Amino acid sequence: MLIIPIKEGENIDRALKRFKRKFDKTGVKRQLQNRKQFTKPSVERRAQIQKAQYIQSLRDAEDNV
């Protein structure tokens, strides 16, 4: 449960923005989206490998500069 203390004289829009930012950091929305649809373990593994290859290529490009 998220608790956002509202300071004296604080705008409700600013408090709502803080709540949204904190909610995004928890990852609940992303987790719900992932649970909506089943993905095969092989597909997850392939996506993970592709992500690792992409990050490695970025690091290699950074080292060459």
Short mmCIF file of C-alpha atoms in Angstrom, two decimals:
data_model
loop_
_atom_site.label_atom_id
_atom_site.label_comp_id
_atom_site.label_asym_id
_atom_site.label_seq_id
_atom_site.Cartn_x
_atom_site.Cartn_y
_atom_site.Cartn_z
CA MET A 1 0.00 0.00 0.00
CA LEU A 2 1.43 3.35 -1.03
CA ILE A 3 1.19 6.25 1.36
CA ILE A 4 1.88 9.74 0.07
CA PRO A 5 1.97 12.33 2.84
CA ILE A 6 0.63 15.67 1.63
CA LYS A 7 2.57 18.63 2.96
CA GLU A 8 0.96 21.79 4.26
CA GLY A 9 -0.26 23.93 1.36
CA GLU A 10 0.86 21.41 -1.28
CA ASN A 11 -1.00 21.27 -4.56
CA ILE A 12 -3.03 18.06 -5.04
CA ASP A 13 -1.70 17.75 -8.60
CA ARG A 14 1.87 17.61 -7.31
CA ALA A 15 0.94 14.95 -4.73
CA LEU A 16 -0.83 12.95 -7.46
CA LYS A 17 2.28 13.18 -9.62
CA ARG A 18 4.40 11.87 -6.72
CA PHE A 19 1.95 9.00 -6.26
CA LYS A 20 2.09 8.07 -9.95
CA ARG A 21 5.89 8.13 -9.94
CA LYS A 22 6.05 5.96 -6.83
CA PHE A 23 3.48 3.54 -8.28
CA ASP A 24 5.49 3.18 -11.51
CA LYS A 25 8.61 2.34 -9.51
CA THR A 26 6.84 -0.55 -7.75
CA GLY A 27 6.32 -2.35 -11.06
CA VAL A 28 2.78 -3.51 -10.28
CA LYS A 29 1.37 -2.36 -13.60
CA ARG A 30 4.11 -4.10 -15.59
CA GLN A 31 3.59 -7.29 -13.58
CA LEU A 32 -0.15 -7.26 -14.29
CA GLN A 33 0.48 -6.79 -18.01
CA ASN A 34 2.86 -9.75 -18.01
CA ARG A 35 0.32 -11.95 -16.23
CA LYS A 36 -2.40 -11.19 -18.78
CA GLN A 37 -0.77 -13.31 -21.40
CA PHE A 38 1.37 -16.44 -21.12
CA THR A 39 4.72 -16.35 -22.84
CA LYS A 40 6.63 -19.53 -23.44
CA PRO A 41 9.90 -19.91 -21.52
CA SER A 42 11.82 -20.22 -24.80
CA VAL A 43 10.45 -16.85 -25.96
CA GLU A 44 11.36 -15.21 -22.65
CA ARG A 45 14.86 -16.67 -22.86
CA ARG A 46 15.29 -15.46 -26.44
CA ALA A 47 14.17 -11.94 -25.50
CA GLN A 48 16.57 -11.95 -22.57
CA ILE A 49 19.47 -13.04 -24.81
CA GLN A 50 18.62 -10.39 -27.40
CA LYS A 51 18.55 -7.73 -24.72
CA ALA A 52 21.93 -8.87 -23.41
CA GLN A 53 23.38 -8.79 -26.94
CA TYR A 54 22.06 -5.28 -27.48
CA ILE A 55 23.53 -4.02 -24.21
CA GLN A 56 26.84 -5.72 -24.99
CA SER A 57 26.96 -4.07 -28.42
CA LEU A 58 26.39 -0.67 -26.77
CA ARG A 59 29.24 -1.31 -24.34
CA ASP A 60 31.53 -2.45 -27.15
CA ALA A 61 30.73 0.67 -29.14
CA GLU A 62 31.45 2.78 -26.05
CA ASP A 63 34.83 1.09 -25.56
CA ASN A 64 35.83 1.70 -29.18
CA VAL A 65 35.21 5.44 -28.94
#
